Short mmCIF file of C-alpha atoms in Angstrom, two decimals:
data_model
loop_
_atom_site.label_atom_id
_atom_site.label_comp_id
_atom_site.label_asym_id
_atom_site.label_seq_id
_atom_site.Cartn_x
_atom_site.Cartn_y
_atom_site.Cartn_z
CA UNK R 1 0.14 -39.58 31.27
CA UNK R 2 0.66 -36.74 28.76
CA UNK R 3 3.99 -35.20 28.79
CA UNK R 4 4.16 -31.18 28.29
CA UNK R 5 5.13 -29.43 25.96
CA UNK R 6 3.20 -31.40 23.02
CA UNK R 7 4.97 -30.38 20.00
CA UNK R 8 3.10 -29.50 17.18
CA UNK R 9 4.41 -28.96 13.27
CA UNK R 10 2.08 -26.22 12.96
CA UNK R 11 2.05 -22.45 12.34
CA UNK R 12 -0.19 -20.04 13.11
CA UNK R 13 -1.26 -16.80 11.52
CA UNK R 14 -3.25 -13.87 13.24
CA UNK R 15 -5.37 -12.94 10.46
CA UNK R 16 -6.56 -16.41 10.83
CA UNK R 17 -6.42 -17.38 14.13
CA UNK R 18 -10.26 -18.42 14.40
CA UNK R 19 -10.02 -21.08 12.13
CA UNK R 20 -6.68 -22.16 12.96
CA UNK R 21 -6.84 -22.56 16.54
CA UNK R 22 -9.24 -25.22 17.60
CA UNK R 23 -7.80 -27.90 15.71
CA UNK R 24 -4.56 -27.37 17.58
CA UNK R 25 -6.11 -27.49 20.68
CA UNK R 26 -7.90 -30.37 20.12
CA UNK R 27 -5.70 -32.76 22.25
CA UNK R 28 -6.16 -30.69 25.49
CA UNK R 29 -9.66 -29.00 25.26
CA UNK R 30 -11.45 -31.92 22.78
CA UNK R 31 -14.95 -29.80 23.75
CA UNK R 32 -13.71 -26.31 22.46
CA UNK R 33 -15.19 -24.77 19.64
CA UNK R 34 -16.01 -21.20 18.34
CA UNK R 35 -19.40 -21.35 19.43
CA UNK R 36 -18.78 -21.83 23.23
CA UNK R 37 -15.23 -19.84 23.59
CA UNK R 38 -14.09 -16.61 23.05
CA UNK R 39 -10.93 -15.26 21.82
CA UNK R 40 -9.25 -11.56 23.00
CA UNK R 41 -6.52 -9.88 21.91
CA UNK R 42 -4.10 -8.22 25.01
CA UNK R 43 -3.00 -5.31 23.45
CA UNK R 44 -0.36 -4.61 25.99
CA UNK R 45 2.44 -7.22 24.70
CA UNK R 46 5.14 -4.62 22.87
CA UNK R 47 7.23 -8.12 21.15
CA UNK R 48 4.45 -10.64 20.57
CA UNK R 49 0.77 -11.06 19.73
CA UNK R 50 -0.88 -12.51 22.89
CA UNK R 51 -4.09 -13.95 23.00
CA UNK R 52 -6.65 -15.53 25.82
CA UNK R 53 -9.14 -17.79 24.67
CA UNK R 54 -12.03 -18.73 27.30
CA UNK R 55 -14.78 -21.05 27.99
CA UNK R 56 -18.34 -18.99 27.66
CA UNK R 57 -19.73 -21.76 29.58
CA UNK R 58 -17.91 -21.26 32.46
CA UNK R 59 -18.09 -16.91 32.52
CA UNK R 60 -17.10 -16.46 36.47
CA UNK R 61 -14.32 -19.80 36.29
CA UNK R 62 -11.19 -18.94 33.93
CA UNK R 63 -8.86 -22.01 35.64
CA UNK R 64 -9.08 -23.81 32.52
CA UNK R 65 -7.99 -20.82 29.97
CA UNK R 66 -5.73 -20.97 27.76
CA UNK R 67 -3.14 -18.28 26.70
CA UNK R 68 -1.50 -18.09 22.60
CA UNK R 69 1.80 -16.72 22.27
CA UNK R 70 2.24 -15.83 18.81
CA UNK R 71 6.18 -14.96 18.33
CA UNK R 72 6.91 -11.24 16.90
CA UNK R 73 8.66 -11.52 13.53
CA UNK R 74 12.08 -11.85 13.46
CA UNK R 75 12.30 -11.96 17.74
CA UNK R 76 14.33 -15.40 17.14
CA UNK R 77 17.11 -13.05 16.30
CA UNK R 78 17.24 -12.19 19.97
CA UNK R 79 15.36 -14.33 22.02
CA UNK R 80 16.49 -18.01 23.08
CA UNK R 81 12.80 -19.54 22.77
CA UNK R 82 13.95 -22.77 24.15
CA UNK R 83 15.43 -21.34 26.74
CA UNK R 84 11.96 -19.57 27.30
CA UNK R 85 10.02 -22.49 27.66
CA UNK R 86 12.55 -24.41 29.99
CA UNK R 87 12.35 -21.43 32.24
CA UNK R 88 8.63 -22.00 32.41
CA UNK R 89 9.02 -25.80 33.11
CA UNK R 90 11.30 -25.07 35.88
CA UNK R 91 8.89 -22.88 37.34
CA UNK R 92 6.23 -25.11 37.43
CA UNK R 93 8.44 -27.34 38.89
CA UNK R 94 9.67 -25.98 41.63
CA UNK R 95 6.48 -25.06 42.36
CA UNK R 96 6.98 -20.94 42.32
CA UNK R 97 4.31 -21.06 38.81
CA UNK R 98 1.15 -23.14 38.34
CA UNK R 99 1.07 -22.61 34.62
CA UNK R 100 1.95 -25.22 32.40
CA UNK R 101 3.03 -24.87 28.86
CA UNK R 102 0.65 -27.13 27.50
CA UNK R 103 1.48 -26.70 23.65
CA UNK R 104 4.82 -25.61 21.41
CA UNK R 105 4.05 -24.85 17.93
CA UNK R 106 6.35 -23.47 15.24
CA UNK R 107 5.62 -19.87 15.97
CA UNK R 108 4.73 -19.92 19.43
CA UNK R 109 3.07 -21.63 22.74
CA UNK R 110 -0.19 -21.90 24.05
CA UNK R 111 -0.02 -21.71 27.71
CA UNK R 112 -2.33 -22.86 30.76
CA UNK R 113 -4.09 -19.03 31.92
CA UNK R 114 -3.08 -17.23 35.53
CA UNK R 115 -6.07 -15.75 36.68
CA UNK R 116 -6.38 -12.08 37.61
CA UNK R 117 -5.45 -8.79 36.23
CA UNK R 118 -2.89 -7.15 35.15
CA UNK R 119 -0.63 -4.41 37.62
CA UNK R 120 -0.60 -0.92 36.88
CA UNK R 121 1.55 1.21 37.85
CA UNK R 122 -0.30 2.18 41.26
CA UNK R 123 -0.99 -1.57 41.78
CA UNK R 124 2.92 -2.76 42.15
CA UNK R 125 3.30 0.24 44.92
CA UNK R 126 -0.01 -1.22 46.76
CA UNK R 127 1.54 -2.06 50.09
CA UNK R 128 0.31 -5.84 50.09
CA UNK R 129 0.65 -6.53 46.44
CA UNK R 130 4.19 -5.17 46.71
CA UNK R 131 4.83 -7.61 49.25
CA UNK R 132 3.42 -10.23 47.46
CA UNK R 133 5.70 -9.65 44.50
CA UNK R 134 8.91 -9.55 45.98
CA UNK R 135 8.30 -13.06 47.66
CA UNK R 136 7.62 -14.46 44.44
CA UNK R 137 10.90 -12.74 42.93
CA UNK R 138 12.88 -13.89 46.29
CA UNK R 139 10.91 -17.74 45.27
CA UNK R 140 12.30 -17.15 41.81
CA UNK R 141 16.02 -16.24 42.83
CA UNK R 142 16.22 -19.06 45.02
CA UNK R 143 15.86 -21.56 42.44
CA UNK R 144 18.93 -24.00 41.90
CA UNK R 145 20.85 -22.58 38.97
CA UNK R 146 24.09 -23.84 36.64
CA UNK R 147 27.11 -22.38 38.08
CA UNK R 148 28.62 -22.68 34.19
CA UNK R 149 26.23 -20.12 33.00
CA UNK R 150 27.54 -16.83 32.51
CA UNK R 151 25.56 -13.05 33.29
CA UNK R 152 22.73 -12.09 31.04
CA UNK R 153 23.33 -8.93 30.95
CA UNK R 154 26.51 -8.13 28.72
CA UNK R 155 25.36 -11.15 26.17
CA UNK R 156 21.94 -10.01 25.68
CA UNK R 157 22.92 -6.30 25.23
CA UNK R 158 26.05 -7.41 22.51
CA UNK R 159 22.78 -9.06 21.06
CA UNK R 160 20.61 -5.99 20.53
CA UNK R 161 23.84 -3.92 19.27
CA UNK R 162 24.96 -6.65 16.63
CA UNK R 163 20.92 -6.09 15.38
CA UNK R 164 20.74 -2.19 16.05
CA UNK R 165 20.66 -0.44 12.62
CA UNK R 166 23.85 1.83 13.16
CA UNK R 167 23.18 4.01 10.26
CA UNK R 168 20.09 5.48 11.41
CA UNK R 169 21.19 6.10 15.44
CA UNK R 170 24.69 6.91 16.28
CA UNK R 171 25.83 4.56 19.48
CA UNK R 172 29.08 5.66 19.30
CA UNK R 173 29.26 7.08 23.21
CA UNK R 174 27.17 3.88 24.18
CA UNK R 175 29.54 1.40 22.57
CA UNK R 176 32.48 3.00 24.68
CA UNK R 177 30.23 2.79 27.58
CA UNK R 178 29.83 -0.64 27.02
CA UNK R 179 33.28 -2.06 26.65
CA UNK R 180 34.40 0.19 30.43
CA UNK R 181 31.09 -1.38 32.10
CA UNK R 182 31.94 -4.76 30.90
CA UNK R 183 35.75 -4.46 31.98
CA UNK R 184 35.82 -2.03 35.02
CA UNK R 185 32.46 -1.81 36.26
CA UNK R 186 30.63 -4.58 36.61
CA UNK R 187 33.25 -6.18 37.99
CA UNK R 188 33.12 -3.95 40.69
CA UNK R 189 29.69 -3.64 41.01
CA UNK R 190 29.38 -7.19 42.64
CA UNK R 191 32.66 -8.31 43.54
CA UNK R 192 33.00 -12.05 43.05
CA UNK R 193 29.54 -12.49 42.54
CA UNK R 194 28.49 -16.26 43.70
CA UNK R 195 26.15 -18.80 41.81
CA UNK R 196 22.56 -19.15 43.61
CA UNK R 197 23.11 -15.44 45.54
CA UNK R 198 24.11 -12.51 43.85
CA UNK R 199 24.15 -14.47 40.18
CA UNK R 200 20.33 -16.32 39.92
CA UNK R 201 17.83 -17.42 37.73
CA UNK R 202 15.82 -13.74 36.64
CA UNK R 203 12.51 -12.85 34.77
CA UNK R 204 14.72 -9.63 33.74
CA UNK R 205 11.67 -8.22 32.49
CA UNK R 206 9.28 -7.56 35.08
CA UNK R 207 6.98 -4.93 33.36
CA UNK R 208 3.69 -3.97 35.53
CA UNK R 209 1.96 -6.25 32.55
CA UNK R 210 4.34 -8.57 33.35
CA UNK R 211 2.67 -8.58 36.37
CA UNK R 212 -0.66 -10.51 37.81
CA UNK R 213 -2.60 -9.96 40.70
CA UNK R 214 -5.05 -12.38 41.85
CA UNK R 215 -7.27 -10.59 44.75
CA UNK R 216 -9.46 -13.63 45.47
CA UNK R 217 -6.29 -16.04 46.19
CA UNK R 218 -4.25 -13.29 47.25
CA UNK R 219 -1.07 -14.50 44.87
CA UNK R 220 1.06 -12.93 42.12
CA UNK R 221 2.14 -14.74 38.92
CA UNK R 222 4.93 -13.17 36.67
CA UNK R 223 4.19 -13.92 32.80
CA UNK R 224 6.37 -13.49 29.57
CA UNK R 225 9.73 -15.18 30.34
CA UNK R 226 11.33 -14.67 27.09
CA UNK R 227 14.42 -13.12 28.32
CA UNK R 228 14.96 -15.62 31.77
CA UNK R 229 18.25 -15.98 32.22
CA UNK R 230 21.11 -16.18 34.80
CA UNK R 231 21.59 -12.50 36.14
CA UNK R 232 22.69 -10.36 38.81
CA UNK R 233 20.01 -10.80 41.15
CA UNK R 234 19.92 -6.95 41.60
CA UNK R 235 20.02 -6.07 38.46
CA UNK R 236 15.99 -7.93 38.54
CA UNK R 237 15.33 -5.87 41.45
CA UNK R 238 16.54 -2.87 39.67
CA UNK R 239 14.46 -3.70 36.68
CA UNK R 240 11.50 -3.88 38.80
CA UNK R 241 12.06 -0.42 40.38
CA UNK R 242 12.32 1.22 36.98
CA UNK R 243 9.22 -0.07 35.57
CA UNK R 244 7.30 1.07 38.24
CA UNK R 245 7.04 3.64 35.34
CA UNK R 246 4.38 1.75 33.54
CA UNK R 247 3.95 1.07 30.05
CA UNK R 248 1.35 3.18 28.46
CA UNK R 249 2.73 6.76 28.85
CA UNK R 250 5.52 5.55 30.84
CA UNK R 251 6.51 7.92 33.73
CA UNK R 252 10.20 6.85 34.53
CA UNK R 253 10.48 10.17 37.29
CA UNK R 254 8.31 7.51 39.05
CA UNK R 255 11.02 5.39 41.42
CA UNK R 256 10.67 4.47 44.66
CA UNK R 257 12.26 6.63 47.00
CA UNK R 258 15.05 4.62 49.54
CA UNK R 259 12.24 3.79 52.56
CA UNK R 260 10.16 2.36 50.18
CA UNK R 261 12.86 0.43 48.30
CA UNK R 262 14.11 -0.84 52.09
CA UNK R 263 10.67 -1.98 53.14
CA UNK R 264 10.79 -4.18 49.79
CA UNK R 265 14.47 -5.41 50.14
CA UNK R 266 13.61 -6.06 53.58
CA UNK R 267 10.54 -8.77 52.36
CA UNK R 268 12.63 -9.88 49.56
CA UNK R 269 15.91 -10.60 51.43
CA UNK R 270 13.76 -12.42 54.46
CA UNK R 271 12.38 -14.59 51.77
CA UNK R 272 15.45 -15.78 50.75
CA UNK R 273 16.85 -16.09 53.67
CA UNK R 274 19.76 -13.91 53.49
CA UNK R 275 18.66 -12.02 56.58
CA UNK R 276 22.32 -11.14 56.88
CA UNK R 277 21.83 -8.37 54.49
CA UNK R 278 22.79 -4.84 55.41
CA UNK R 279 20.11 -2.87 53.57
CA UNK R 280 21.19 0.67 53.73
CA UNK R 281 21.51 3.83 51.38
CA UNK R 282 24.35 2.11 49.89
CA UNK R 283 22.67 -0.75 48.76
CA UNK R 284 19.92 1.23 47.14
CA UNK R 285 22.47 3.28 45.46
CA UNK R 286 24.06 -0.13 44.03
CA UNK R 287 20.74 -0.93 42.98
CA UNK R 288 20.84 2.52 40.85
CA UNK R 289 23.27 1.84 38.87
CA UNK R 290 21.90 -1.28 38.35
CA UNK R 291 19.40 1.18 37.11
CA UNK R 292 21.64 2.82 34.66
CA UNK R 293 22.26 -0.62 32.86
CA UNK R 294 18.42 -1.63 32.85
CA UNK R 295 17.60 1.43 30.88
CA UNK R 296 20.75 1.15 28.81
CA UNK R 297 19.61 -2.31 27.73
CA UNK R 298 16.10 -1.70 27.17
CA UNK R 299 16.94 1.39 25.04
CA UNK R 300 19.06 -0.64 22.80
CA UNK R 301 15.97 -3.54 22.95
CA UNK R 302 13.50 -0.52 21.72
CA UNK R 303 16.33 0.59 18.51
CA UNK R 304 16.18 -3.34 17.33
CA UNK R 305 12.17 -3.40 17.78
CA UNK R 306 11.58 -0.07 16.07
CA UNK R 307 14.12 -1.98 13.15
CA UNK R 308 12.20 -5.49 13.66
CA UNK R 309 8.66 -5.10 14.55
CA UNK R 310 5.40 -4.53 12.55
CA UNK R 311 3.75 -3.60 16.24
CA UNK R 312 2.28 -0.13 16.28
CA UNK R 313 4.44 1.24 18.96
CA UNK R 314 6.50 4.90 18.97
CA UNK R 315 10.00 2.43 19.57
CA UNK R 316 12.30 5.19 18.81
CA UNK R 317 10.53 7.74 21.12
CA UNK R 318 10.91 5.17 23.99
CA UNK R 319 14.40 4.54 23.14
CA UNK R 320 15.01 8.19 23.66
CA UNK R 321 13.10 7.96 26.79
CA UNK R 322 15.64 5.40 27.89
CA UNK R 323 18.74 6.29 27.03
CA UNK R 324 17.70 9.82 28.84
CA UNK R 325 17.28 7.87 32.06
CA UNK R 326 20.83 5.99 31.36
CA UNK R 327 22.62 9.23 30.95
CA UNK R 328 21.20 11.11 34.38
CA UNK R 329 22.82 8.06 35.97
CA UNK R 330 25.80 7.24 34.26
CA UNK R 331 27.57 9.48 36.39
CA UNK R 332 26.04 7.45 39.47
CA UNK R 333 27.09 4.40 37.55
CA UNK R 334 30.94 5.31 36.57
CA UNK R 335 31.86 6.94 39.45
CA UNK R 336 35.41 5.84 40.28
CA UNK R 337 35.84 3.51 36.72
#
């Protein structure tokens, strides 16, 4: 029986993907060739080059398509790839993902497809498919976790500040911010937060793109795990919320308003089984400044891409966009620090 990942000493280049390709994926698609696949390009991905490559034999069956992760330059300054890819193992074994990673190469993975499209914006507030996607976060949270791991969220923004390029952007404010959330705040955010409830195993990037929706099977599969780590299990939720803004032309004055938010937390606490629960206005004001430090860390994510990344992507404008959105709550946020 084959054992997953198989490692391969390979490296892959874009500009020469077609030829490149099929020899790698050889040992789990011998049949595959350029004559009876195609190859496309998701243009969505804002970090990596992602592509799908399909069977043209099989046009209304994609179960056996494969997905090629080709790493953004210089991302292993920030992102624990390992870590990535035992994220996705522990998915698929606990049964929450289907998809396999099926090949690790030096610059990447090639991963087994999840069928279906991509959310929108409209899509994640569809009444069913919202349902749908906060049982599979609730599936994800409940996963066993280490109790010696410590909170994403402090390490991984010290990470994007050590990379920032502080000449160009002043952080001055910010890096005071940081220091009194890290001390004061989150301390108080989540008082004595415990391993396997309020601290869990989070995608802590669920984008709408991040998002699939499979109408035929009725079933929603996250994708991109690059930053899975142990978090505040709210601070996912929060993440969520925000990116209800979308991606292209992101709208972040979209946020669901408290009923909405309840009639989610409700699903998603039921799921774990945490029915004891109170979910009030005070819990969906927690989960705002939750908010605060979502858009605080993907601003500072967007000042190291726009630094990093050859991706043709106004980074800097979407920084701006973010920090905005962390200073109309910071007062939400450090109320009482």
């Amino acid at each position: 029986m084959t054992s997953y990942p198989i490692i391969e000493n390979v490296t892959l280049s874009y500009s020469n993907i077609t030829n490149e390709i099929y020899p790698l994926i050889k040992s789990i698609r011998s049949d595959w060739t350029s004559s009876n696949t195609r190859l496309v390009t998701f243009t969505e991905g804002l970090t990596n080059i992602i592509l799908g490559i399909f069977d043209n034999r099989t046009p209304d069956d994609d179960s056996n398509a494969l997905i090629i992760k080709i790493y953004g330059i210089q991302t292993e300054l920030f992102i624990d790839r390992q870590a990535e890819i035992n994220a996705m193992i522990k998915f698929h074994k606990y049964g929450v993902f289907s998809q396999r990673v099926l090949i690790q190469f030096n610059n990447g993975i090639i991963y087994e497809f999840a069928s279906g499209k991509t959310c929108s914006r409209d899509d994640v507030r569809e009444e069913n498919i919202s349902k749908l996607i906060a049982i599979k976060l609730a599936e994800i949270h409940n996963i066993p976790v280490d109790e010696t791991e410590q909170p994403y969220i402090i390490l991984i923004i010290c990470q994007f500040l050590k990379l920032v390029d502080k000449n160009s952007f002043d952080l001055t404010s910010i890096l005071s911010d940081i220091d009194i959330i890290e001390e004061r705040i989150l301390p108080r955010l989540v008082q004595n937060p415990k391993h396997g409830k309020d601290l869990v195993l989070c995608h802590n990037d669920l984008l709408v793109k991040n998002i699939v929706y499979n109408d035929k099977n009725q079933t929603i599969s996250f994708i991109d795990f690059e930053y899975t780590h142990l978090n505040y299990a709210l601070f996912d939720i929060a993440n969520h919320f925000v990116e209800y803004a979308g991606v292209e032309n992101a709208d972040f004055s979209i946020y669901p308003c408290y009923d909405e938010q309840k009639r989610w937390l409700k699903i998603y606490f039921q799921t774990r089984q945490l029915d004891q629960q109170i979910i009030d206005d005070d819990l969906c004001r927690l989960i705002e400044k939750f908010s605060a430090l979502v858009n605080l860390t993907w601003g500072l994510w967007a000042l190291v891409q726009a630094k990093v990344s050859p991706i043709d992507f106004d980074y800097v404008n979407y920084a701006k966009m973010r920090f905005d959105c962390y200073h109309k709550l910071r007062s939400l946020l450090f109320e009482n620090a």
